[in-house]
Coordinates of C-alpha atoms in Angstrom, one line a residue:
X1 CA 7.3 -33.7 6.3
X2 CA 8.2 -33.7 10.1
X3 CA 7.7 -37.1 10.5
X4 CA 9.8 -38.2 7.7
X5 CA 13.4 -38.8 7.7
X6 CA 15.5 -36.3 5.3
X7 CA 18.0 -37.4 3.6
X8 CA 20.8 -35.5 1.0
X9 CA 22.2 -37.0 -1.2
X10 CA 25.3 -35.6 -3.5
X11 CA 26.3 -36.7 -7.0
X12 CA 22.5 -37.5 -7.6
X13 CA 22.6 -36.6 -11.6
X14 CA 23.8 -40.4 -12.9
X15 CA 25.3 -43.4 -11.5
X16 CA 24.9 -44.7 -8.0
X17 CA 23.5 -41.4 -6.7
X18 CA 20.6 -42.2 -8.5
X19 CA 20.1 -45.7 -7.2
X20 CA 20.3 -44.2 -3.5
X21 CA 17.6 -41.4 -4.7
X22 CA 15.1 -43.7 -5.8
X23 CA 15.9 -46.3 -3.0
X24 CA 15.6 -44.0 -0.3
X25 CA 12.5 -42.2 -1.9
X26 CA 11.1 -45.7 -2.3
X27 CA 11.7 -46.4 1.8
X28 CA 9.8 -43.4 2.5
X29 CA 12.6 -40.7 3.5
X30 CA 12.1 -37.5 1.8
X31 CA 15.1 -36.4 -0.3
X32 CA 17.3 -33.7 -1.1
X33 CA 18.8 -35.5 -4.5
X34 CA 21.8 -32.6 -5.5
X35 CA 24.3 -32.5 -8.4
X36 CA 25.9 -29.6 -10.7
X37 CA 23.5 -30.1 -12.7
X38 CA 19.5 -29.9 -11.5
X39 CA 18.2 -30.8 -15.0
X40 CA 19.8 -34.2 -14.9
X41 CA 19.0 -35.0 -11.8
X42 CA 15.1 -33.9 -12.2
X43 CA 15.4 -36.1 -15.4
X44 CA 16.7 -39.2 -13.5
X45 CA 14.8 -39.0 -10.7
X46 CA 11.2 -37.4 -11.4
X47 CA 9.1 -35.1 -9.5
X48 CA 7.2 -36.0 -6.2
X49 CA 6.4 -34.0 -2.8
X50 CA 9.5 -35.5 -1.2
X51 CA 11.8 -34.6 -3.3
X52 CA 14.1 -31.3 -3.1
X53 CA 16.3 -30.9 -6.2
X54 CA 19.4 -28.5 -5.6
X55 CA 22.1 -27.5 -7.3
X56 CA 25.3 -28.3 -5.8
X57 CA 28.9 -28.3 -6.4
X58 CA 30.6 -29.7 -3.6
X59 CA 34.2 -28.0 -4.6
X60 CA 32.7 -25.1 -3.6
X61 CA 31.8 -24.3 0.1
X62 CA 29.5 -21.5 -0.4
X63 CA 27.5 -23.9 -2.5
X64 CA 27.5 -26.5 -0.2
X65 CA 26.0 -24.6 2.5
X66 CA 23.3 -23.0 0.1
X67 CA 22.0 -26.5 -0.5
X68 CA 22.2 -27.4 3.2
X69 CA 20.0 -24.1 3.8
X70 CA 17.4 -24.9 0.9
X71 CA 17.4 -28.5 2.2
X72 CA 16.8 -27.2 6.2
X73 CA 14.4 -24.7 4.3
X74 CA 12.0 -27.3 2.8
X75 CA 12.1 -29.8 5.4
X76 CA 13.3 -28.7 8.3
X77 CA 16.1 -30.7 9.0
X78 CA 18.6 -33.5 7.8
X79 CA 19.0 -36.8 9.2
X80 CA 21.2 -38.6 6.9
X81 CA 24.1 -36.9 4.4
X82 CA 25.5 -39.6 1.9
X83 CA 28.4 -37.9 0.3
X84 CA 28.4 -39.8 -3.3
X85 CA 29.6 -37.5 -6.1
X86 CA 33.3 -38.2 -7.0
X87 CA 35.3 -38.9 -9.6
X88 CA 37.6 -41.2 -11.0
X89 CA 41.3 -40.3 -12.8
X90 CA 44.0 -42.5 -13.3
X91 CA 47.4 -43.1 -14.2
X92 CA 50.5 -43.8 -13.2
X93 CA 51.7 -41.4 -10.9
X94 CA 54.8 -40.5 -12.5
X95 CA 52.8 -39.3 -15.4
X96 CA 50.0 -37.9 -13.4
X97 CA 50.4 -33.8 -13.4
X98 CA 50.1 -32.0 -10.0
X99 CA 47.3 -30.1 -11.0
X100 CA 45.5 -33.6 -12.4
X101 CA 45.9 -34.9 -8.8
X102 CA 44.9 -32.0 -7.1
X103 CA 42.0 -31.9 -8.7
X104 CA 41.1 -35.2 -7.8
X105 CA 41.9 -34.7 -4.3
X106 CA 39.6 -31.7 -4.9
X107 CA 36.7 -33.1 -5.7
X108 CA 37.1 -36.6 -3.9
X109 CA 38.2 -35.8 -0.5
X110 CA 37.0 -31.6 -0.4
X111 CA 33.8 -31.8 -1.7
X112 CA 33.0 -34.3 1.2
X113 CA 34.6 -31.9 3.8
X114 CA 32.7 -29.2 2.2
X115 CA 29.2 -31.0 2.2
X116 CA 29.8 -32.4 5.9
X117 CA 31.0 -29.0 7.4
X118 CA 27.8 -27.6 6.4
X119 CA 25.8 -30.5 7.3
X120 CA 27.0 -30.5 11.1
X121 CA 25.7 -27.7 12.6
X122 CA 22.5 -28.8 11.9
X123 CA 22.9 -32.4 13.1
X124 CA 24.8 -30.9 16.1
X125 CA 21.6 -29.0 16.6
X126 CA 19.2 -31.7 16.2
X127 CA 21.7 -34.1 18.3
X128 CA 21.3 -36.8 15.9
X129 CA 21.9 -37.4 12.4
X130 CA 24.1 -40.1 10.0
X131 CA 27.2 -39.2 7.6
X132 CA 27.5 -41.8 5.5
X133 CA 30.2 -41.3 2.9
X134 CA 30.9 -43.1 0.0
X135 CA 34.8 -44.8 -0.2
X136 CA 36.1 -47.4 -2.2
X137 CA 37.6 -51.4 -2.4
X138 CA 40.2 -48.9 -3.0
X139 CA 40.8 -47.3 -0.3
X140 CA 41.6 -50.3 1.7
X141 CA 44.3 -51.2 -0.8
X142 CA 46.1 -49.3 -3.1
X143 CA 46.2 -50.7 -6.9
X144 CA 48.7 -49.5 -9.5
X145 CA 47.4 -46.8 -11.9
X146 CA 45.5 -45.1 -9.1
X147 CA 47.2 -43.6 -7.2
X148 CA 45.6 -40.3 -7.4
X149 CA 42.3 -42.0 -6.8
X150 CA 43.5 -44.0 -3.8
X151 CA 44.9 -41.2 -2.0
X152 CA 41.5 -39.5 -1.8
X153 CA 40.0 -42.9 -1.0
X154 CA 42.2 -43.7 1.9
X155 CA 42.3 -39.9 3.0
X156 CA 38.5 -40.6 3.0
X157 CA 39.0 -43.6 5.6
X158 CA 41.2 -41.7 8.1
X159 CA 39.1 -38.1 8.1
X160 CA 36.1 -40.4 8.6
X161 CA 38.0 -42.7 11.4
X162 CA 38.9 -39.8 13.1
X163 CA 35.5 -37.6 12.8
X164 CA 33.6 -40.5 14.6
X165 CA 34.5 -39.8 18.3
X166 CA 34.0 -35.9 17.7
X167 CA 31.0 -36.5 16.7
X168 CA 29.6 -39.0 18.3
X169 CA 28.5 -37.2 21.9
X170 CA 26.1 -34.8 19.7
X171 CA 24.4 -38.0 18.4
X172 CA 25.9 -38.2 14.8
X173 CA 27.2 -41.2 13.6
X174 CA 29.3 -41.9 10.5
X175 CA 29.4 -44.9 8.0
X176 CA 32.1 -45.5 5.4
X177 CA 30.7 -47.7 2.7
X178 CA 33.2 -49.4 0.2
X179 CA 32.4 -50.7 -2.9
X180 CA 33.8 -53.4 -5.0
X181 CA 33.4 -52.8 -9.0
X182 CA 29.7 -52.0 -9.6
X183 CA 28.1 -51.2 -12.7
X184 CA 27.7 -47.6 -12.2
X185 CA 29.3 -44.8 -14.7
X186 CA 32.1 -45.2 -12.8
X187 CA 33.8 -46.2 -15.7
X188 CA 32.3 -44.0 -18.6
X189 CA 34.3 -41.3 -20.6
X190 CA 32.0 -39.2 -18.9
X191 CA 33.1 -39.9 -15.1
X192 CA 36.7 -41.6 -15.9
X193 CA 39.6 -39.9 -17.2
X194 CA 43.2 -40.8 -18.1
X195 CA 46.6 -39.3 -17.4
X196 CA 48.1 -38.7 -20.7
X197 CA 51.4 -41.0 -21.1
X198 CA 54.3 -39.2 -21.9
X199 CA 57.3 -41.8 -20.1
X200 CA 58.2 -44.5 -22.6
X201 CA 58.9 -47.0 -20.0
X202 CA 55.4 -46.6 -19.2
X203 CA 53.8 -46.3 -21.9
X204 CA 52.9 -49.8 -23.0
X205 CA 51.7 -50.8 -19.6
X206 CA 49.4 -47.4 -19.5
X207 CA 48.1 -48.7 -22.7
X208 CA 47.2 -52.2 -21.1
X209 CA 45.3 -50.7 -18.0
X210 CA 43.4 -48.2 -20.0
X211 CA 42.1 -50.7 -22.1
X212 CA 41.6 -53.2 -19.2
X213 CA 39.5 -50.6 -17.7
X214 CA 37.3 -48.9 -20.4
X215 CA 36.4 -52.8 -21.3
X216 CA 35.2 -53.1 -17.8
X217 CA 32.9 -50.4 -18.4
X218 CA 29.4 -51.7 -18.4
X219 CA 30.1 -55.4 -17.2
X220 CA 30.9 -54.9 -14.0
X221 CA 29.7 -57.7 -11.0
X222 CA 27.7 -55.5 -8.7
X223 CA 24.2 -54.3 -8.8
X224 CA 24.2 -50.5 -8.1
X225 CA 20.4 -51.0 -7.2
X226 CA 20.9 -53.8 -5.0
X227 CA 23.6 -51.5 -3.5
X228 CA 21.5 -48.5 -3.0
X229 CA 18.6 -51.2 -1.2
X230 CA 21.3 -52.8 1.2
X231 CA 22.5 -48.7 2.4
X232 CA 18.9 -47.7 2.7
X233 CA 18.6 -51.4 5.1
X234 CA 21.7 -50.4 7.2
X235 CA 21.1 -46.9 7.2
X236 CA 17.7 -47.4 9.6
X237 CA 19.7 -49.7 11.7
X238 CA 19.5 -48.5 15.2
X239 CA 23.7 -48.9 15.0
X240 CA 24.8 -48.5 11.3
X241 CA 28.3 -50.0 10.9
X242 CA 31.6 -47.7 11.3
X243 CA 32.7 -49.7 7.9
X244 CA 30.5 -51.5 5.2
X245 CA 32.7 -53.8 2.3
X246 CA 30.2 -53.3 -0.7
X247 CA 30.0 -56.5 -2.8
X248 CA 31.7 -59.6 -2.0
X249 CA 35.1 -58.7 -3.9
X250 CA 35.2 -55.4 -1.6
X251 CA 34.7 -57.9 1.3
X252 CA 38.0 -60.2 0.0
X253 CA 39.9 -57.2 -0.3
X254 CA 39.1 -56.2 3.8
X255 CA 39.8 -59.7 4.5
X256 CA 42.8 -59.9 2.6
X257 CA 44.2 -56.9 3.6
X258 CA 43.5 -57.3 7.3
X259 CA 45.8 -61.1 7.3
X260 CA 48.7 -58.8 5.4
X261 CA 48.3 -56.2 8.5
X262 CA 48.9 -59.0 10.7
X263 CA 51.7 -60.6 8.8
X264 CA 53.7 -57.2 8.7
X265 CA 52.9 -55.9 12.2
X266 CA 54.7 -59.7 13.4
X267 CA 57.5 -60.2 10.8
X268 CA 59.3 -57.9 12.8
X269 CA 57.7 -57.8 16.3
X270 CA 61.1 -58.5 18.2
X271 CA 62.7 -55.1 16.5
X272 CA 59.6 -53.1 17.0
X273 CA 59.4 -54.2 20.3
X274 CA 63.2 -52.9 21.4
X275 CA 62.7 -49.3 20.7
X276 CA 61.9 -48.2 23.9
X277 CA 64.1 -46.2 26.2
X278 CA 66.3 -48.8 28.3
X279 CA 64.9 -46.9 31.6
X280 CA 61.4 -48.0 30.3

């Protein structure tokens, strides 16, 4: 297995882990496909020689660096990380319990700290490697009824932003990849949950989006295998991008949001500009 590329991948039991699984087994990596639970992921993916199924729950660090140790253990090393498993809760913030969002934020935005603090040592050690970790549309700009969801999306952004340059002189690079609406499970009772509404003056409105979203379920645009293709593509480039908009309505919302950036930073250049100290 030396001469193939390894790569783990988390949240490999349904949805778009599975696409990146099979496309990356398919491009002839070898694969450490991980999720809480090792008999879904060995039902969705199969058995072959270069493939490593491991338990894994990325809340938990101890976890996290057993899976890292059974992956080094089979193969010897790990070239790419694609942190994938998350999940999706929303409501309105106002009617979204502090425990509800801290769990999001737990598994969203800690289990990806977890999984990559393990993972670095050993890329630190090989001096090369590729975190590639798995954002949203949504953490570009913020949308009503997510807020829970967005935070760990745009915490995602900044933690990866920032890890780049520390990383980057051991030969490690990082990718944030950010997807439009796909048809993963996304969606599904079984990945998507609902704060329950309790304010009046929300109420009807909560009703509206929860409906608008559980009839999106299963008609999404985007092709989660087309998606899993294209990351396998950009993942052998010899410079993977620092940001990739997933799906061309991912690629509005960078666009869009990059002209309102503009538009703020000069509706009020003259003020911002006068702040200094007069001896400046």
């Amino acid at each position: 297995m030396a001469h193939k590329d390894v790569l783990l991948v988390t949240g490999a039991g349904r949805g778009m882990g599975v696409d990146i699984a099979k496309a990356a087994l398919a491009a002839g990596y070898a694969v450490v496909a991980t999720g809480r639970d090792p008999r879904r992921v060995e039902q969705a993916l199969g058995a072959t020689e270069d493939l490593l199924v491991v338990t894994l729950d990325v809340t938990d660090p101890v976890s996290a660096r057993s899976a890292v140790q059974a992956a080094v253990d089979r193969f010897g090393r790990i070239d790419i990380l694609v942190n994938n498993a998350g999940t999706m809760y929303a409501g309105f913030f106002e009617e979204t319990t502090a425990d509800d969002f801290r769990a999001q934020v737990e598994t969203n935005l800690f289990g990806p700290l977890n999984v990559t603090r393990a993972v670095l040592p050993v890329m630190r050690a090989q001096r090369s490697g590729l975190i590639v970790t798995n954002s949203s549309s949504v953490g570009i700009t913020g949308m009503e009824f997510c807020s829970a969801y967005a935070t760990t999306k745009f915490a995602l952004e900044g933690w990866m932003e920032s890890l780049t340059p520390e990383v980057t002189p051991y030969g490690i690079r990082t990718m944030l990849v950010e997807p439009g609406f796909f048809r993963t499970e996304a969606l599904s009772p079984e990945s998507a949950s609902f704060a329950e509404s309790s304010i009046d003056d929300y109420r009807e409105r909560a009703r509206q989006m929860v409906t608008a979203f559980s009839g999106m379920n299963g008609r999404q645009g985007g092709d989660p295998a087309k998606l899993a293709a294209a990351l396998t593509q950009l993942m052998s480039a010899a410079q993977p991008p620092l940001r990739w908009p997933a799906g061309a309505d991912a690629v509005s919302v960078l666009e869009q949001k990059a002209k309102t950036l503009l538009e703020q930073a000069e509706a009020h250049r003259e003020l911002s500009s006068s702040l200094a100290h007069d001896d400046v």
